Amino acid sequence: MPTIKINGRDLEYEPGETVIQVAHRNGIDVAHYCYHPSMSPEGNCRICMVEVEGWPKPVVSCKQLCGENMAVQTESELAQSARAGTMEMLLVNHPLDCPICDQAGECHLQEYSYELGHGESRSTTPKTHLPKNVPFGEEIVYDAERCIKCTLCVRFCNEITKTGELAMANRSDNEQVVMTSKGEFTTNYSMNIVDLCPVGALTSRDFRFKSRLWFMDFTPSLCTGCARGCNVTIGGRGGRFMRMEPRENQDVNQWWMCDPGRLGYGHVNSETRLATPAVRDANGQWQPATFEQAIVAASAALKDARESHDVLLDGGATLEELEAARALASAMGGQARFAAATGDDADEFLIVNEKGANAKGAEMLGLERQADAAPAAVLVVERDGNVPAALRDGAGAVVAFVTDATNVPDSVRVAFPYGSWAERSGLLVNVDGRVQELRAARQVGPGNLSPAFALMEELTGELDGNHVPRDRGELVAAVKNEKAFAEVAFPAGVAAGQTVGAGS
Amino acid sequence: MSATPPRAPAAAPKDVEARQPAPTPVAFPPAALKDECEAILSRYPTRQAALIPILLLAQGHYDNWVSPEVEAGVAEYIGVSDSHVRGVLSFYSMFNLKPAGKHEVWVCRTLTCWLRGAAKLRDTALEKAQAERAGVVGEDGKFLVKNMECLGLCEVAPAVFVDGVAHTNVTNEKLVELMDACE
Amino acid sequence: MAKKRYPETKILSKNFDKENSWTFDVARENGAYTMFEKALKEMTPDQVIEEVKTSRLRGRGGAGFPTGVKWSFVPKDVDKPKYLALNADESEPGTFKDRWLMELDPHMVLEGCLICAYATGLSTIYIYVRGEYPLSQERLWGAIREAEEKGFLGENIQGSGFSCNAYVHTGAGAYICGEETGLLESLEGKRGHPRIKPPFPAVEGAFGCPTVINNVETLAHVPWIIEHGGEAFAKQGIAPDPDNPRSNGSTGTKLFGVSGDIKTPGCWEFEFGITVKELLYDYAGGPLDGREIKAVIPGGLSMPVLTADELDVPMGFDDLVKVGSGLGTACAIVMDDTCCMVEASENIAHFFADESCGQCTPCREGCHWMEKIFKKFNANQGTRSDLDLLEGLFVNIEGRTICALADAAVWPLRSIIRKFRHEFVAKMTPEEQAAEKEAQAEKARETAGVS
Ligand SMILES: Cc1cc2nc3c(=O)[nH]c(=O)nc-3n(C[C@H](O)[C@H](O)[C@H](O)COP(=O)(O)O)c2cc1C
Ligand code: SF4
Ligand code: SF4
Ligand code: SF4
Ligand code: FES
Ligand code: FES
């Protein structure tokens, strides 16, 4: 393979690769705004300029193809001054009111300007003013003054979703992004432009001004809106789910996620979350209980249960929960089943019709899929979509693991709080059979939740004296032993006896 | 059954501008432009390449401006998004995105004309148009005065266009005359 | 003794004075299309390209690239269509020579296009005419219709088997569409945002296909080159500098224009070699009565200014570069002693700020920033550090952008603030003026002390 010299290192490149691609692949940082690996480079922001030895002018590394005998310097005096010059230009009309900007803390402009800047602007002339609060569809707000005209958002709609809602309009320093007069995105992926935007020019209405970033905690996890299992980062603060952003995974979601998935967290922040175990007293009134009390009451209730000995789980339940549920059902002499929604909104991109984030895993473990109401003794429900009221209330269950107190059917005598996906750790098998790890997000949910799989294991122990409750590693090991999982790769670090994942 | 996960309701901060209702696209092309539009389209390997000539034609047909309705109609006809059309319209100085008044006056402001007194001409034109500045239609809706960059008539500067017709070596008196002659 | 006037040489302009020069009949009487016929019947495409190379014809659009070399970049064996995009956008301020050609001799322009098409094996010609040239559009369309009727355009031209069509494409007001890749974007129905090169248009131009882009005047020279041979063309004008192996000289004739503060503005054709001074005084009539020439931009707006003392220089590509300016479009703009250079700077900066396509940061933000600083001076609020700031901005703008518009903004402005600093000082705040005076005095003392 041919090689190029970058900062004195000889680096291999494929013909057709740009300098920035080779630099990034080899861990050499090159500042960039308008470049994104998924889209055609435009080379307009001019921040990624580097020096090629012997060339009179600096070049943009995002457009410059590698060539043999080229020696590139990313930190030479010329490269640095070119970058600093561009930075100064970017800031001359920028509001620079970072303290009230939503992007503060993850703004690349802020980041590089600290690194490069002219601490104080040399500008002695008034700034140009542009529209500041323009709605882009229902979810996004655009601020043309913060916008650095990198066109990433426009290219996203042209090249990735091919829906073309956005365009650059006007010229000169009046340039700004405009939206189709229809005022709506036809794509389900519009909010990715908020993440793409290198500055705070595009904000999500949902997240706008909700929290400063530095007060939040971020946890890498998954979206369970459908069985794609997009990799995400969940941001939480003080028990509340703040936002979710995609995390790059080339094999699953590349850099993206869908809007419904991103916004599908209403139930996490519900005002009626079930926060502690509850047991019905002799009068049928709910009383809060400790986990120990609830386990005892639940095993009594299950022993009494006549109508069914089955367990019905939400299609988003983890492999660990499914495995624990299978043991619980067999201790009662019944079986575990799951229910999951099927949509009709699959596209060629990420969204799939299967809404059970772990439906595939459940099927691989041999669980039957339940479509109509049928009796069950134990219910595990996170999303109404997966286990709709008819199935939930029609089961006549006596023990329920529920996220929301309003989801407890009348028949239930013992209710355990169940974490939303954002609060649970465990393994999910996505639609393509890929095992991925869900991680409980820090600072999200009521807290103090015992994992459902652990509670089920304890219940099984109560019902079957021979059953020694298994920990998470043992549950995973049991799953791995299943024939259907023989050939399946598990994420590194999830090994027997090892507790994995943040927050678990 | 809900096809997608439930949405958290989007808060609507008060400072965000109200969204404009979507325009109803005009049926484009109107009969009078049909043949010409088809002739233009036949010259290029892509439909998009015909956009600018067709927009010029459309502007001429619809009272010298391109309304959101016309913009949307042309977008549908060409097969591109109307945001692309807006991007193009707003890039080129000959397009009007707002009602353009009855007459359009271009005053060149670039160096040669400026050396030859164009600033005065502009002031005169604005005064006659009763417009507060170039680019906006005057109070009585009669004139749109636009500051244009070099019109390529520098050897006979200063240059002015009235309704698409070039006038050269324009003096203040001549400009007044020209504008007075507009009905 | 009166100096001999530098002679006119009417090649491109040979028909300018004839009545109805734009009609087929008049043009044909004067030989239109005979050289196209000659090329078709007697020459191979490669021979045509060779002649043009031999002529050393350089592009008349501003950049001066050798035309024959450009044509030879067009790939021969591709199964894609190829295009000629004739650059008739002529938006460079002070420039009107292409308009004269298109209005007065559109058949010569068309013949040049056809010879180029034959030489490079392409069969579609788009003539990109700026929207502000309605008469040029009309005359070119007329010429196309007539040429079609007479069988010089269309299928199987003159039985040669060569086919070619030509269309006028109308711009809609944007200087940047004169930049060749901005023109291509505009031709494709987009905003005129210049593209980063490479790929060069000759390889990947309009609609992703090989495309020749030439200026109107450039191609209008081609029929004469075919008639008289490249050698004859190369003998006219200024020969390449023998001491500079990279010099291409300035061969042939050229249309030169003059406008601004001058008695008889206009356009004339000469062999290269006439000096700026001869052009201004012997043809354009010199300064207006009672005035004095102060500064001249020799070609359009985009080149550094020459002061009155610097005008004794030939209007040639290399010659003007040597004195720190450039030929540009060879249409000079003259400013006289009534012109305030600070106000002129604001006017110039406004043009580039207004016409910046907006995509690159240094150009989009920088041109406006410069304009704002000049505004500040014109409000008598300038400071010495503002001038330093301008010098700093020039560095951050020049050579840091996708196309040359940003460079074109820097060049005249930098030359003005350097050559006319005193005018800027006069528009500083009183304190700053005092400080400047003090600094100058200090400098003078130092020099005196040294010597
Ligand atoms: C900002 C800018 C504006 C330009 N405008 C024109 C123009 O109006 N007409 C023109 O022929 N060339 C113009 N050019 C030069 C073209 O990019 C290109 O070099 C030329 O059309 C090539 O033709 P030529 O080799 O025959 O000169 C411009 C260049 C720049 C950078
Ligand atoms: S809104 Fe953001 S992503 Fe879009 S062009 Fe502006 S800075 Fe770039
Ligand atoms: S595609 Fe599915 S997994 Fe991905 S973000 Fe959307 S709902 Fe979530
Ligand atoms: S230099 Fe200016 S005009 Fe040229 S591409 Fe960049 S922003 Fe556009
Ligand atoms: S990242 Fe290369 S120019 Fe913007
Ligand atoms: S400067 Fe006005 S026409 Fe050229």
JSON list of C-alpha atoms in Angstrom, two decimals, chain C residues 275-348:
[
{"chain": "C", "resi": 275, "resn": "THR", "atom": "CA", "xyz": [1.12, 50.47, -21.90]},
{"chain": "C", "resi": 276, "resn": "VAL", "atom": "CA", "xyz": [-1.51, 51.46, -19.39]},
{"chain": "C", "resi": 277, "resn": "LYS", "atom": "CA", "xyz": [-0.54, 55.05, -19.95]},
{"chain": "C", "resi": 278, "resn": "GLU", "atom": "CA", "xyz": [-0.91, 54.87, -23.74]},
{"chain": "C", "resi": 279, "resn": "LEU", "atom": "CA", "xyz": [-4.26, 53.23, -23.34]},
{"chain": "C", "resi": 280, "resn": "LEU", "atom": "CA", "xyz": [-5.49, 55.85, -20.91]},
{"chain": "C", "resi": 281, "resn": "TYR", "atom": "CA", "xyz": [-4.11, 58.92, -22.60]},
{"chain": "C", "resi": 282, "resn": "ASP", "atom": "CA", "xyz": [-3.97, 58.06, -26.30]},
{"chain": "C", "resi": 283, "resn": "TYR", "atom": "CA", "xyz": [-7.24, 56.21, -26.56]},
{"chain": "C", "resi": 284, "resn": "ALA", "atom": "CA", "xyz": [-9.36, 56.92, -23.50]},
{"chain": "C", "resi": 285, "resn": "GLY", "atom": "CA", "xyz": [-8.68, 60.63, -23.71]},
{"chain": "C", "resi": 286, "resn": "GLY", "atom": "CA", "xyz": [-6.88, 61.08, -20.41]},
{"chain": "C", "resi": 287, "resn": "PRO", "atom": "CA", "xyz": [-8.33, 62.52, -17.21]},
{"chain": "C", "resi": 288, "resn": "LEU", "atom": "CA", "xyz": [-11.43, 64.65, -17.12]},
{"chain": "C", "resi": 289, "resn": "ASP", "atom": "CA", "xyz": [-10.76, 68.36, -17.45]},
{"chain": "C", "resi": 290, "resn": "GLY", "atom": "CA", "xyz": [-8.96, 69.83, -14.51]},
{"chain": "C", "resi": 291, "resn": "ARG", "atom": "CA", "xyz": [-8.44, 66.51, -12.84]},
{"chain": "C", "resi": 292, "resn": "GLU", "atom": "CA", "xyz": [-5.57, 64.11, -12.35]},
{"chain": "C", "resi": 293, "resn": "ILE", "atom": "CA", "xyz": [-5.46, 60.37, -12.44]},
{"chain": "C", "resi": 294, "resn": "LYS", "atom": "CA", "xyz": [-4.79, 58.98, -9.01]},
{"chain": "C", "resi": 295, "resn": "ALA", "atom": "CA", "xyz": [-5.09, 55.22, -9.25]},
{"chain": "C", "resi": 296, "resn": "VAL", "atom": "CA", "xyz": [-5.87, 52.59, -11.85]},
{"chain": "C", "resi": 297, "resn": "ILE", "atom": "CA", "xyz": [-6.94, 48.99, -11.54]},
{"chain": "C", "resi": 298, "resn": "PRO", "atom": "CA", "xyz": [-5.63, 47.60, -14.82]},
{"chain": "C", "resi": 299, "resn": "GLY", "atom": "CA", "xyz": [-8.11, 44.75, -15.24]},
{"chain": "C", "resi": 300, "resn": "GLY", "atom": "CA", "xyz": [-11.48, 44.67, -13.57]},
{"chain": "C", "resi": 301, "resn": "LEU", "atom": "CA", "xyz": [-11.84, 45.18, -9.84]},
{"chain": "C", "resi": 302, "resn": "SER", "atom": "CA", "xyz": [-9.85, 42.19, -8.70]},
{"chain": "C", "resi": 303, "resn": "MET", "atom": "CA", "xyz": [-6.29, 43.35, -9.20]},
{"chain": "C", "resi": 304, "resn": "PRO", "atom": "CA", "xyz": [-3.97, 45.56, -7.15]},
{"chain": "C", "resi": 305, "resn": "VAL", "atom": "CA", "xyz": [-4.10, 49.26, -8.05]},
{"chain": "C", "resi": 306, "resn": "LEU", "atom": "CA", "xyz": [-1.38, 51.13, -9.85]},
{"chain": "C", "resi": 307, "resn": "THR", "atom": "CA", "xyz": [-0.66, 54.70, -8.83]},
{"chain": "C", "resi": 308, "resn": "ALA", "atom": "CA", "xyz": [-0.29, 57.49, -11.36]},
{"chain": "C", "resi": 309, "resn": "ASP", "atom": "CA", "xyz": [3.49, 56.96, -11.31]},
{"chain": "C", "resi": 310, "resn": "GLU", "atom": "CA", "xyz": [3.20, 53.30, -12.18]},
{"chain": "C", "resi": 311, "resn": "LEU", "atom": "CA", "xyz": [1.35, 53.47, -15.47]},
{"chain": "C", "resi": 312, "resn": "ASP", "atom": "CA", "xyz": [4.26, 53.12, -17.83]},
{"chain": "C", "resi": 313, "resn": "VAL", "atom": "CA", "xyz": [3.90, 49.39, -17.97]},
{"chain": "C", "resi": 314, "resn": "PRO", "atom": "CA", "xyz": [2.69, 47.21, -20.85]},
{"chain": "C", "resi": 315, "resn": "MET", "atom": "CA", "xyz": [-0.72, 45.65, -20.47]},
{"chain": "C", "resi": 316, "resn": "GLY", "atom": "CA", "xyz": [0.57, 42.06, -20.50]},
{"chain": "C", "resi": 317, "resn": "PHE", "atom": "CA", "xyz": [0.07, 39.03, -18.31]},
{"chain": "C", "resi": 318, "resn": "ASP", "atom": "CA", "xyz": [3.61, 38.81, -16.98]},
{"chain": "C", "resi": 319, "resn": "ASP", "atom": "CA", "xyz": [4.44, 42.50, -17.25]},
{"chain": "C", "resi": 320, "resn": "LEU", "atom": "CA", "xyz": [1.72, 43.58, -14.86]},
{"chain": "C", "resi": 321, "resn": "VAL", "atom": "CA", "xyz": [2.53, 40.80, -12.42]},
{"chain": "C", "resi": 322, "resn": "LYS", "atom": "CA", "xyz": [6.09, 42.11, -12.36]},
{"chain": "C", "resi": 323, "resn": "VAL", "atom": "CA", "xyz": [4.88, 45.46, -11.04]},
{"chain": "C", "resi": 324, "resn": "GLY", "atom": "CA", "xyz": [2.73, 43.80, -8.43]},
{"chain": "C", "resi": 325, "resn": "SER", "atom": "CA", "xyz": [-0.59, 43.89, -10.23]},
{"chain": "C", "resi": 326, "resn": "GLY", "atom": "CA", "xyz": [-2.19, 41.73, -12.90]},
{"chain": "C", "resi": 327, "resn": "LEU", "atom": "CA", "xyz": [-3.91, 41.86, -16.25]},
{"chain": "C", "resi": 328, "resn": "GLY", "atom": "CA", "xyz": [-7.21, 40.48, -15.01]},
{"chain": "C", "resi": 329, "resn": "THR", "atom": "CA", "xyz": [-9.79, 41.22, -17.66]},
{"chain": "C", "resi": 330, "resn": "ALA", "atom": "CA", "xyz": [-7.72, 44.03, -19.22]},
{"chain": "C", "resi": 331, "resn": "CYS", "atom": "CA", "xyz": [-10.53, 46.48, -18.64]},
{"chain": "C", "resi": 332, "resn": "ALA", "atom": "CA", "xyz": [-9.08, 49.25, -16.53]},
{"chain": "C", "resi": 333, "resn": "ILE", "atom": "CA", "xyz": [-10.96, 51.29, -13.95]},
{"chain": "C", "resi": 334, "resn": "VAL", "atom": "CA", "xyz": [-9.58, 54.78, -13.41]},
{"chain": "C", "resi": 335, "resn": "MET", "atom": "CA", "xyz": [-9.91, 56.82, -10.23]},
{"chain": "C", "resi": 336, "resn": "ASP", "atom": "CA", "xyz": [-8.92, 60.46, -10.23]},
{"chain": "C", "resi": 337, "resn": "ASP", "atom": "CA", "xyz": [-8.03, 63.00, -7.57]},
{"chain": "C", "resi": 338, "resn": "THR", "atom": "CA", "xyz": [-11.66, 63.60, -6.65]},
{"chain": "C", "resi": 339, "resn": "CYS", "atom": "CA", "xyz": [-12.00, 60.02, -5.53]},
{"chain": "C", "resi": 340, "resn": "CYS", "atom": "CA", "xyz": [-11.51, 59.26, -1.85]},
{"chain": "C", "resi": 341, "resn": "MET", "atom": "CA", "xyz": [-9.62, 55.97, -1.67]},
{"chain": "C", "resi": 342, "resn": "VAL", "atom": "CA", "xyz": [-11.19, 55.11, 1.66]},
{"chain": "C", "resi": 343, "resn": "GLU", "atom": "CA", "xyz": [-14.64, 55.43, 0.21]},
{"chain": "C", "resi": 344, "resn": "ALA", "atom": "CA", "xyz": [-13.51, 53.53, -2.86]},
{"chain": "C", "resi": 345, "resn": "SER", "atom": "CA", "xyz": [-12.25, 50.77, -0.56]},
{"chain": "C", "resi": 346, "resn": "GLU", "atom": "CA", "xyz": [-15.62, 50.53, 1.12]},
{"chain": "C", "resi": 347, "resn": "ASN", "atom": "CA", "xyz": [-17.26, 50.35, -2.28]},
{"chain": "C", "resi": 348, "resn": "ILE", "atom": "CA", "xyz": [-14.88, 47.61, -3.43]}
]
